[in-house]
Amino acid sequence: MDNILVTGGAGFIGSHTVVELLNAGYGVVVIDNLVNSSMESLERVKKITGKSVKFYQADLLNMEALQNIFEEENISSVIHFAGLKAVGESCKIPLAYFNNNITGTINLLMAMEKYNVKSLVFSSSATVYGKPESVPISEDFPLSVSNPYGRTKLIIEDMLRDIYKADTSWNIALLRYFNPIGAHESGEIGENPNGIPNNLLPYVSKVAIGELEAVNVFGNDYDTPDGTGVRDYIHVVDLAEGHIKALEKLTSNPGLVTYNLGTGTGYSVLEIIHNFEKACGKKIPYKITERRPGDIDMCYANPEKAKKELGWEAKRDIDKMCEDAWRWQSKYPKGF
Ligand code: NAD
Ligand code: UFG
């Protein structure tokens, strides 16, 4: 059987995508060095689906380990999630981010080329739009970056565009995610950040469970309806389903294609807090603090292109996102 290689498959979005791949009947091989995840997530994937994956605990920086996988497994396509993703950390240790994300991707691409596997789905991010001139954001908006993490995404996108230009036998889907949240509805897998979360939803969730005192709302003087930042939150299972659609698309030889994966609706920080209160049945204390450097007012997608060309759209609403995140948090307060 042909297998899909999933890099970073033990992580948050990766594990949810592996569930959807297995449910859709694909064979799955995962490579992950577990730097930001645990093998337990793949055990839970087995619990959910009744199916297992072939797992390689290895680093993308290890070329030999990578080649060994292509040698051993019959890989037809790659979904590439593996990377470091903390914006703040990337400003402190940019070189580690460049090495891990860019060199890791170059190694992967070299192995793919060597074994003639030229079908790739890449995890890009809405961060490549920088500070957009308007919303909603379409795929043809100008690209820019404001931090080293974002730079790794843009550089990798640029590399992939160059590679495709030079060799049009590649099929590549660049998926620009907006803000993935939520968890599998079983409550068995979800986001499992190390230490104090940087992102809003996991922070709110930890306040709800009593691990953190209050949410710091980073500024209420933005140019938005209630003054707090507006984002396009998308359920991680909708996002995972988008990957299956992208993979299917690649079989029709589309060349290099780029899609926003978002809902098209923006919610403010305060709206998120209030929705989460509804989901968990508790009051969530918060305080307004300084703006976080680098944050923008509003960011939400125009998701029409993915709808038209992939037949994909997000189906799960904000209530469902908060309910599923809370189920995971309350079932496993300490994570994996
Ligand atoms: P995650 O940290 O949960 O998953 C990434 C996985 O990659 C982890 O399991 C980690 O152990 C692994 N990994 C990292 N470097 C590796 C290496 N060198 N070799 C092998 N494995 C390695 O993050 P996630 O939220 O699931 O994100 C997945 C991808 O989506 C990332 O590329 C991220 O940049 C991108 N993305 C995430 C978001 C978000 O908000 N979560 C938004 C846009 C894009
Ligand atoms: N926020 C708070 N308090 C917090 C955390 C966040 O008020 O404790 C606010 C932010 O100011 C922002 C919103 O909540 O207005 C969302 O912030 P997140 O950190 O959750 O998400 P970002 O939109 O800043 O960034 C995320 C990912 C990036 C990715 C980007 C676009 O972290 O990697 O979405 O996809 F690039």
Short mmCIF file of C-alpha atoms and ligand atoms in Angstrom, two decimals:
data_model
loop_
_atom_site.label_atom_id
_atom_site.label_comp_id
_atom_site.label_asym_id
_atom_site.label_seq_id
_atom_site.Cartn_x
_atom_site.Cartn_y
_atom_site.Cartn_z
CA MET A 1 0.00 0.00 0.00
CA ASP A 2 1.07 3.55 -0.68
CA ASN A 3 1.82 5.46 2.48
CA ILE A 4 1.59 9.11 3.42
CA LEU A 5 4.64 10.35 5.32
CA VAL A 6 3.56 12.82 8.00
CA THR A 7 6.39 14.87 9.49
CA GLY A 8 5.54 16.24 12.92
CA GLY A 9 2.65 13.77 13.09
CA ALA A 10 2.76 13.49 16.89
CA GLY A 11 2.04 17.22 17.26
CA PHE A 12 -1.21 19.13 17.63
CA ILE A 13 -2.34 19.51 14.01
CA GLY A 14 -0.38 16.44 12.87
CA SER A 15 -2.11 14.02 15.25
CA HIS A 16 -5.57 15.26 14.24
CA THR A 17 -4.64 14.92 10.58
CA VAL A 18 -3.33 11.38 11.15
CA VAL A 19 -6.77 10.46 12.56
CA GLU A 20 -8.48 11.77 9.41
CA LEU A 21 -5.95 10.03 7.16
CA LEU A 22 -6.49 6.69 8.89
CA ASN A 23 -10.27 7.15 8.80
CA ALA A 24 -10.01 7.83 5.07
CA GLY A 25 -8.11 4.56 4.59
CA TYR A 26 -4.57 5.89 4.01
CA GLY A 27 -1.50 4.12 5.36
CA VAL A 28 0.48 6.51 7.56
CA VAL A 29 4.16 6.78 8.45
CA VAL A 30 5.11 9.41 11.03
CA ILE A 31 8.50 11.00 11.63
CA ASP A 32 8.77 13.19 14.72
CA ASN A 33 11.64 13.94 17.10
CA LEU A 34 9.12 14.63 19.90
CA VAL A 35 10.74 17.99 20.70
CA ASN A 36 7.26 19.46 21.25
CA SER A 37 5.07 16.39 21.57
CA SER A 38 4.76 12.94 23.06
CA MET A 39 4.29 9.46 21.64
CA GLU A 40 1.17 9.19 23.76
CA SER A 41 -0.65 11.27 21.12
CA LEU A 42 -0.17 8.46 18.61
CA GLU A 43 -1.37 5.90 21.18
CA ARG A 44 -4.53 8.00 21.50
CA VAL A 45 -4.84 8.14 17.71
CA LYS A 46 -4.89 4.34 17.82
CA LYS A 47 -7.54 4.43 20.55
CA ILE A 48 -9.71 6.73 18.41
CA THR A 49 -9.31 4.99 15.06
CA GLY A 50 -8.49 1.39 16.00
CA LYS A 51 -5.57 1.66 13.55
CA SER A 52 -1.87 2.21 14.10
CA VAL A 53 0.80 4.11 12.27
CA LYS A 54 4.43 3.31 11.63
CA PHE A 55 6.40 5.68 13.86
CA TYR A 56 10.00 6.84 13.46
CA GLN A 57 11.38 8.91 16.32
CA ALA A 58 13.88 10.91 14.30
CA ASP A 59 14.93 14.44 13.47
CA LEU A 60 14.59 15.99 10.03
CA LEU A 61 18.13 17.25 10.53
CA ASN A 62 19.24 13.61 10.40
CA MET A 63 19.49 12.98 6.65
CA GLU A 64 20.37 9.32 7.08
CA ALA A 65 17.29 8.61 9.17
CA LEU A 66 15.15 10.39 6.59
CA GLN A 67 16.57 8.45 3.68
CA ASN A 68 16.09 5.23 5.58
CA ILE A 69 12.35 5.95 5.80
CA PHE A 70 12.06 6.52 2.05
CA GLU A 71 14.11 3.36 1.52
CA GLU A 72 11.92 1.24 3.81
CA GLU A 73 8.42 2.61 3.29
CA ASN A 74 6.45 3.00 0.11
CA ILE A 75 5.84 6.75 0.39
CA SER A 76 3.59 8.40 -2.21
CA SER A 77 3.09 11.85 -0.64
CA VAL A 78 4.34 13.90 2.27
CA ILE A 79 2.44 16.16 4.65
CA HIS A 80 5.04 18.36 6.30
CA PHE A 81 4.10 19.72 9.74
CA ALA A 82 7.42 19.37 11.56
CA GLY A 83 8.78 22.69 12.72
CA LEU A 84 9.21 25.00 15.67
CA LYS A 85 6.37 27.51 15.93
CA ALA A 86 6.72 29.91 18.87
CA VAL A 87 6.96 33.47 17.55
CA GLY A 88 8.51 34.93 20.75
CA GLU A 89 11.09 32.15 21.03
CA SER A 90 12.00 32.59 17.36
CA CYS A 91 13.03 36.19 18.11
CA LYS A 92 15.35 34.96 20.88
CA ILE A 93 16.92 32.01 19.03
CA PRO A 94 16.44 32.78 15.34
CA LEU A 95 19.32 30.58 14.20
CA ALA A 96 17.81 27.51 15.87
CA TYR A 97 14.55 28.27 14.04
CA PHE A 98 16.30 28.72 10.69
CA ASN A 99 18.21 25.49 11.18
CA ASN A 100 15.30 23.40 12.37
CA ASN A 101 12.62 24.69 10.03
CA ILE A 102 14.58 25.56 6.89
CA THR A 103 17.40 23.01 6.99
CA GLY A 104 14.90 20.36 8.12
CA THR A 105 12.73 21.15 5.10
CA ILE A 106 15.69 21.16 2.71
CA ASN A 107 16.69 17.69 3.96
CA LEU A 108 13.15 16.47 3.49
CA LEU A 109 12.96 17.88 -0.04
CA MET A 110 16.32 16.37 -0.97
CA ALA A 111 15.20 12.95 0.24
CA MET A 112 11.90 13.34 -1.64
CA GLU A 113 13.72 14.26 -4.82
CA LYS A 114 16.13 11.36 -4.46
CA TYR A 115 13.29 8.87 -4.06
CA ASN A 116 11.15 10.58 -6.69
CA VAL A 117 8.35 11.48 -4.29
CA LYS A 118 7.14 14.84 -5.61
CA SER A 119 3.83 15.35 -3.87
CA LEU A 120 3.88 17.63 -0.83
CA VAL A 121 1.41 19.39 1.46
CA PHE A 122 3.16 22.12 3.45
CA SER A 123 2.00 23.79 6.68
CA SER A 124 2.27 27.47 6.00
CA SER A 125 0.63 30.19 8.03
CA ALA A 126 -1.39 33.36 7.76
CA THR A 127 1.70 34.95 9.29
CA VAL A 128 3.07 35.24 5.70
CA TYR A 129 0.57 38.07 5.08
CA GLY A 130 2.35 40.22 7.68
CA LYS A 131 0.16 43.21 8.50
CA PRO A 132 -2.54 42.91 5.81
CA GLU A 133 -3.88 46.10 4.25
CA SER A 134 -7.45 44.89 4.57
CA VAL A 135 -9.54 41.91 5.62
CA PRO A 136 -10.65 39.34 4.61
CA ILE A 137 -7.29 38.16 3.30
CA SER A 138 -7.07 36.44 -0.09
CA GLU A 139 -4.22 34.24 -1.30
CA ASP A 140 -3.00 36.89 -3.76
CA PHE A 141 -2.37 39.50 -1.04
CA PRO A 142 1.25 40.72 -0.74
CA LEU A 143 3.51 38.61 1.49
CA SER A 144 5.83 39.90 4.21
CA VAL A 145 7.19 38.85 7.58
CA SER A 146 7.73 40.42 10.96
CA ASN A 147 9.57 37.73 12.94
CA PRO A 148 12.03 34.85 12.38
CA TYR A 149 9.31 32.19 12.64
CA GLY A 150 7.31 33.91 9.91
CA ARG A 151 10.49 34.25 7.87
CA THR A 152 10.99 30.47 7.93
CA LYS A 153 7.47 30.00 6.52
CA LEU A 154 7.98 32.58 3.77
CA ILE A 155 11.44 31.27 2.85
CA ILE A 156 10.09 27.72 2.61
CA GLU A 157 7.17 28.91 0.47
CA ASP A 158 9.65 30.78 -1.79
CA MET A 159 11.90 27.71 -2.02
CA LEU A 160 8.93 25.55 -3.01
CA ARG A 161 7.87 28.06 -5.67
CA ASP A 162 11.41 28.00 -7.10
CA ILE A 163 11.58 24.20 -7.00
CA TYR A 164 8.28 23.95 -8.82
CA LYS A 165 9.37 26.49 -11.43
CA ALA A 166 12.45 24.40 -12.16
CA ASP A 167 10.63 21.06 -12.17
CA THR A 168 6.92 21.12 -12.87
CA SER A 169 6.55 17.42 -12.14
CA TRP A 170 6.17 18.42 -8.46
CA ASN A 171 2.69 18.82 -6.99
CA ILE A 172 2.71 21.08 -3.96
CA ALA A 173 -0.07 22.48 -1.78
CA LEU A 174 0.83 25.46 0.40
CA LEU A 175 -1.80 25.61 3.13
CA ARG A 176 -1.95 28.87 5.04
CA TYR A 177 -3.59 28.17 8.36
CA PHE A 178 -5.32 30.85 10.35
CA ASN A 179 -5.69 30.16 14.11
CA PRO A 180 -6.19 26.44 14.81
CA ILE A 181 -7.91 25.66 18.12
CA GLY A 182 -10.21 23.00 19.57
CA ALA A 183 -9.54 19.30 19.91
CA HIS A 184 -10.82 15.95 18.70
CA GLU A 185 -14.37 15.52 19.94
CA SER A 186 -13.42 12.32 21.79
CA GLY A 187 -11.34 14.49 24.14
CA GLU A 188 -8.43 12.05 23.62
CA ILE A 189 -6.09 14.36 21.70
CA GLY A 190 -5.63 18.12 21.76
CA GLU A 191 -3.12 20.93 22.10
CA ASN A 192 -0.49 20.24 24.73
CA PRO A 193 1.82 23.24 25.08
CA ASN A 194 4.91 23.06 27.28
CA GLY A 195 4.93 25.57 30.13
CA ILE A 196 2.88 28.76 29.99
CA PRO A 197 1.00 28.93 26.69
CA ASN A 198 1.75 31.74 24.23
CA ASN A 199 -1.51 31.37 22.32
CA LEU A 200 -4.85 32.64 23.49
CA LEU A 201 -6.97 29.48 23.56
CA PRO A 202 -4.63 27.24 25.55
CA TYR A 203 -4.10 30.13 27.98
CA VAL A 204 -7.85 30.63 28.47
CA SER A 205 -8.22 26.89 28.90
CA LYS A 206 -5.57 26.81 31.64
CA VAL A 207 -7.29 29.68 33.45
CA ALA A 208 -10.57 27.75 33.25
CA ILE A 209 -8.97 24.66 34.81
CA GLY A 210 -7.45 26.80 37.58
CA GLU A 211 -3.80 26.42 36.59
CA LEU A 212 -3.39 30.09 35.72
CA GLU A 213 -5.02 33.02 37.48
CA ALA A 214 -6.35 35.33 34.79
CA VAL A 215 -6.11 35.89 31.06
CA ASN A 216 -3.97 38.85 30.05
CA VAL A 217 -5.83 40.58 27.24
CA PHE A 218 -3.09 42.18 25.16
CA GLY A 219 -4.59 45.62 24.52
CA ASN A 220 -8.14 46.95 24.11
CA ASP A 221 -7.34 49.94 21.92
CA TYR A 222 -7.13 48.15 18.58
CA ASP A 223 -9.19 49.28 15.63
CA THR A 224 -11.77 46.51 16.15
CA PRO A 225 -15.40 46.52 17.37
CA ASP A 226 -14.50 45.95 21.07
CA GLY A 227 -10.87 47.11 20.86
CA THR A 228 -9.32 43.64 21.31
CA GLY A 229 -7.56 41.69 18.55
CA VAL A 230 -9.67 39.80 16.03
CA ARG A 231 -8.59 36.42 14.59
CA ASP A 232 -9.99 33.66 12.42
CA TYR A 233 -10.14 30.67 14.79
CA ILE A 234 -10.57 27.34 13.03
CA HIS A 235 -11.38 23.94 14.52
CA VAL A 236 -8.34 21.67 14.22
CA VAL A 237 -10.50 18.84 12.83
CA ASP A 238 -11.76 21.11 10.03
CA LEU A 239 -8.14 21.94 9.36
CA ALA A 240 -7.23 18.25 9.32
CA GLU A 241 -10.02 17.59 6.82
CA GLY A 242 -8.57 20.36 4.64
CA HIS A 243 -5.35 18.33 4.41
CA ILE A 244 -7.21 15.29 3.10
CA LYS A 245 -8.85 17.48 0.45
CA ALA A 246 -5.47 18.97 -0.47
CA LEU A 247 -3.94 15.52 -0.76
CA GLU A 248 -6.77 14.44 -3.07
CA LYS A 249 -6.24 17.59 -5.12
CA LEU A 250 -2.57 16.73 -5.62
CA THR A 251 -3.51 13.49 -7.37
CA SER A 252 -5.01 15.58 -10.21
CA ASN A 253 -1.57 17.12 -11.00
CA PRO A 254 -2.46 20.72 -10.17
CA GLY A 255 1.17 21.89 -9.88
CA LEU A 256 1.79 24.36 -7.05
CA VAL A 257 -1.41 25.52 -5.37
CA THR A 258 -1.97 27.82 -2.40
CA TYR A 259 -4.99 27.89 -0.09
CA ASN A 260 -6.12 29.78 2.97
CA LEU A 261 -7.57 27.44 5.56
CA GLY A 262 -9.79 29.61 7.73
CA THR A 263 -13.48 30.08 8.45
CA GLY A 264 -13.81 33.61 7.10
CA THR A 265 -15.17 34.85 10.44
CA GLY A 266 -13.20 36.83 12.99
CA TYR A 267 -13.67 36.75 16.78
CA SER A 268 -12.20 39.16 19.31
CA VAL A 269 -10.24 38.13 22.39
CA LEU A 270 -13.20 39.06 24.61
CA GLU A 271 -15.61 37.09 22.44
CA ILE A 272 -13.35 34.05 22.76
CA ILE A 273 -13.23 34.41 26.54
CA HIS A 274 -17.04 34.69 26.71
CA ASN A 275 -17.56 31.72 24.41
CA PHE A 276 -15.20 29.64 26.50
CA GLU A 277 -17.09 30.65 29.66
CA LYS A 278 -20.23 29.27 28.04
CA ALA A 279 -18.48 26.02 27.14
CA CYS A 280 -16.98 25.37 30.58
CA GLY A 281 -19.71 26.90 32.72
CA LYS A 282 -17.24 29.02 34.70
CA LYS A 283 -16.34 32.68 34.92
CA ILE A 284 -12.94 33.35 33.35
CA PRO A 285 -11.12 36.22 35.02
CA TYR A 286 -9.16 38.53 32.73
CA LYS A 287 -7.28 41.80 32.84
CA ILE A 288 -6.41 44.26 30.12
CA THR A 289 -2.65 44.64 29.72
CA GLU A 290 -0.23 46.24 27.26
CA ARG A 291 -0.32 45.31 23.59
CA ARG A 292 1.99 42.44 22.66
CA PRO A 293 4.70 43.69 20.27
CA GLY A 294 4.10 42.60 16.69
CA ASP A 295 0.36 41.89 17.07
CA ILE A 296 -2.07 43.20 14.45
CA ASP A 297 -5.69 44.41 14.77
CA MET A 298 -7.50 41.97 12.56
CA CYS A 299 -6.69 38.82 10.65
CA TYR A 300 -9.27 36.67 8.95
CA ALA A 301 -9.40 34.67 5.76
CA ASN A 302 -11.27 34.81 2.55
CA PRO A 303 -11.74 31.00 2.36
CA GLU A 304 -13.52 30.98 -1.03
CA LYS A 305 -10.64 29.54 -3.05
CA ALA A 306 -10.40 26.39 -0.93
CA LYS A 307 -14.17 26.03 -1.09
CA LYS A 308 -14.23 26.33 -4.87
CA GLU A 309 -11.15 24.29 -5.73
CA LEU A 310 -10.94 21.76 -2.90
CA GLY A 311 -14.63 21.46 -2.06
CA TRP A 312 -13.63 22.19 1.54
CA GLU A 313 -15.06 24.56 4.08
CA ALA A 314 -14.91 24.75 7.85
CA LYS A 315 -18.04 23.26 9.39
CA ARG A 316 -17.49 23.56 13.14
CA ASP A 317 -18.48 26.83 14.84
CA ILE A 318 -16.89 28.70 17.71
CA ASP A 319 -19.13 26.97 20.31
CA LYS A 320 -17.94 23.58 19.09
CA MET A 321 -14.30 24.76 19.11
CA CYS A 322 -14.56 25.87 22.75
CA GLU A 323 -16.57 22.81 23.85
CA ASP A 324 -14.07 20.39 22.32
CA ALA A 325 -11.07 22.29 23.71
CA TRP A 326 -12.70 22.18 27.15
CA ARG A 327 -13.52 18.46 26.92
CA TRP A 328 -9.85 17.70 26.21
CA GLN A 329 -8.62 20.08 28.94
CA SER A 330 -10.99 18.75 31.61
CA LYS A 331 -10.52 15.08 30.70
CA TYR A 332 -6.71 15.36 30.74
CA PRO A 333 -5.83 18.43 32.86
CA LYS A 334 -2.12 17.57 32.67
CA GLY A 335 -2.19 16.87 28.94
CA PHE A 336 -0.50 13.74 27.60
P1 NAD B 1 3.38 21.14 17.15
O1 NAD B 1 4.58 21.69 17.81
O2 NAD B 1 2.32 20.54 18.01
O3 NAD B 1 3.79 20.06 16.05
C1 NAD B 1 5.03 20.11 15.36
C2 NAD B 1 5.69 18.75 15.52
O4 NAD B 1 6.91 18.75 14.80
C3 NAD B 1 5.99 18.40 16.96
O5 NAD B 1 5.46 17.11 17.25
C4 NAD B 1 7.52 18.40 17.02
O6 NAD B 1 8.01 17.46 17.97
C5 NAD B 1 7.89 18.09 15.60
N1 NAD B 1 9.20 18.59 15.16
C6 NAD B 1 9.69 19.85 15.26
N2 NAD B 1 10.91 19.93 14.70
C7 NAD B 1 11.21 18.69 14.24
C8 NAD B 1 12.33 18.13 13.58
N3 NAD B 1 13.42 18.85 13.29
N4 NAD B 1 12.31 16.82 13.25
C9 NAD B 1 11.23 16.05 13.55
N5 NAD B 1 10.14 16.53 14.17
C10 NAD B 1 10.13 17.83 14.52
O7 NAD B 1 2.76 22.30 16.23
P2 NAD B 1 1.38 22.36 15.43
O8 NAD B 1 0.55 23.42 16.03
O9 NAD B 1 0.83 21.02 15.24
O10 NAD B 1 1.92 22.93 14.04
C11 NAD B 1 2.21 22.10 12.94
C12 NAD B 1 2.72 22.96 11.80
O11 NAD B 1 1.74 23.94 11.47
C13 NAD B 1 3.99 23.74 12.12
O12 NAD B 1 4.81 23.75 10.97
C14 NAD B 1 3.49 25.12 12.44
O13 NAD B 1 4.46 26.10 12.17
C15 NAD B 1 2.32 25.24 11.47
N6 NAD B 1 1.32 26.22 11.90
C16 NAD B 1 0.78 26.14 13.16
C17 NAD B 1 -0.13 27.10 13.59
C18 NAD B 1 -0.70 27.05 14.98
O14 NAD B 1 -1.18 28.08 15.46
N7 NAD B 1 -0.70 25.92 15.68
C19 NAD B 1 -0.53 28.15 12.72
C20 NAD B 1 0.01 28.18 11.43
C21 NAD B 1 0.94 27.21 11.04
N1 UFG B 2 -3.85 37.22 23.10
C1 UFG B 2 -4.15 37.77 24.34
N2 UFG B 2 -3.64 37.15 25.44
C2 UFG B 2 -2.87 36.01 25.38
C3 UFG B 2 -2.57 35.47 24.10
C4 UFG B 2 -3.08 36.12 22.98
O1 UFG B 2 -4.83 38.78 24.44
O2 UFG B 2 -2.44 35.52 26.42
C5 UFG B 2 -4.44 37.84 21.89
C6 UFG B 2 -3.44 38.34 20.86
O3 UFG B 2 -3.06 39.65 21.14
C7 UFG B 2 -4.22 38.17 19.56
C8 UFG B 2 -5.12 36.95 19.81
O4 UFG B 2 -5.20 36.86 21.23
O5 UFG B 2 -5.03 39.28 19.35
C9 UFG B 2 -4.58 35.66 19.25
O6 UFG B 2 -3.24 35.46 19.70
P1 UFG B 2 -2.49 34.05 19.52
O7 UFG B 2 -1.15 34.19 20.14
O8 UFG B 2 -3.35 32.95 19.97
O9 UFG B 2 -2.40 33.92 17.92
P2 UFG B 2 -1.73 34.89 16.85
O10 UFG B 2 -2.83 35.32 15.93
O11 UFG B 2 -0.92 35.94 17.45
O12 UFG B 2 -0.73 33.90 16.12
C10 UFG B 2 -1.12 32.61 15.67
C11 UFG B 2 0.09 31.68 15.72
C12 UFG B 2 1.12 32.13 14.71
C13 UFG B 2 0.49 32.24 13.36
C14 UFG B 2 -0.70 33.16 13.40
C15 UFG B 2 -1.38 33.23 12.06
O13 UFG B 2 0.67 31.67 17.01
O14 UFG B 2 2.13 31.17 14.64
O15 UFG B 2 -1.63 32.68 14.37
O16 UFG B 2 -1.73 31.95 11.65
F1 UFG B 2 1.39 32.72 12.50
#
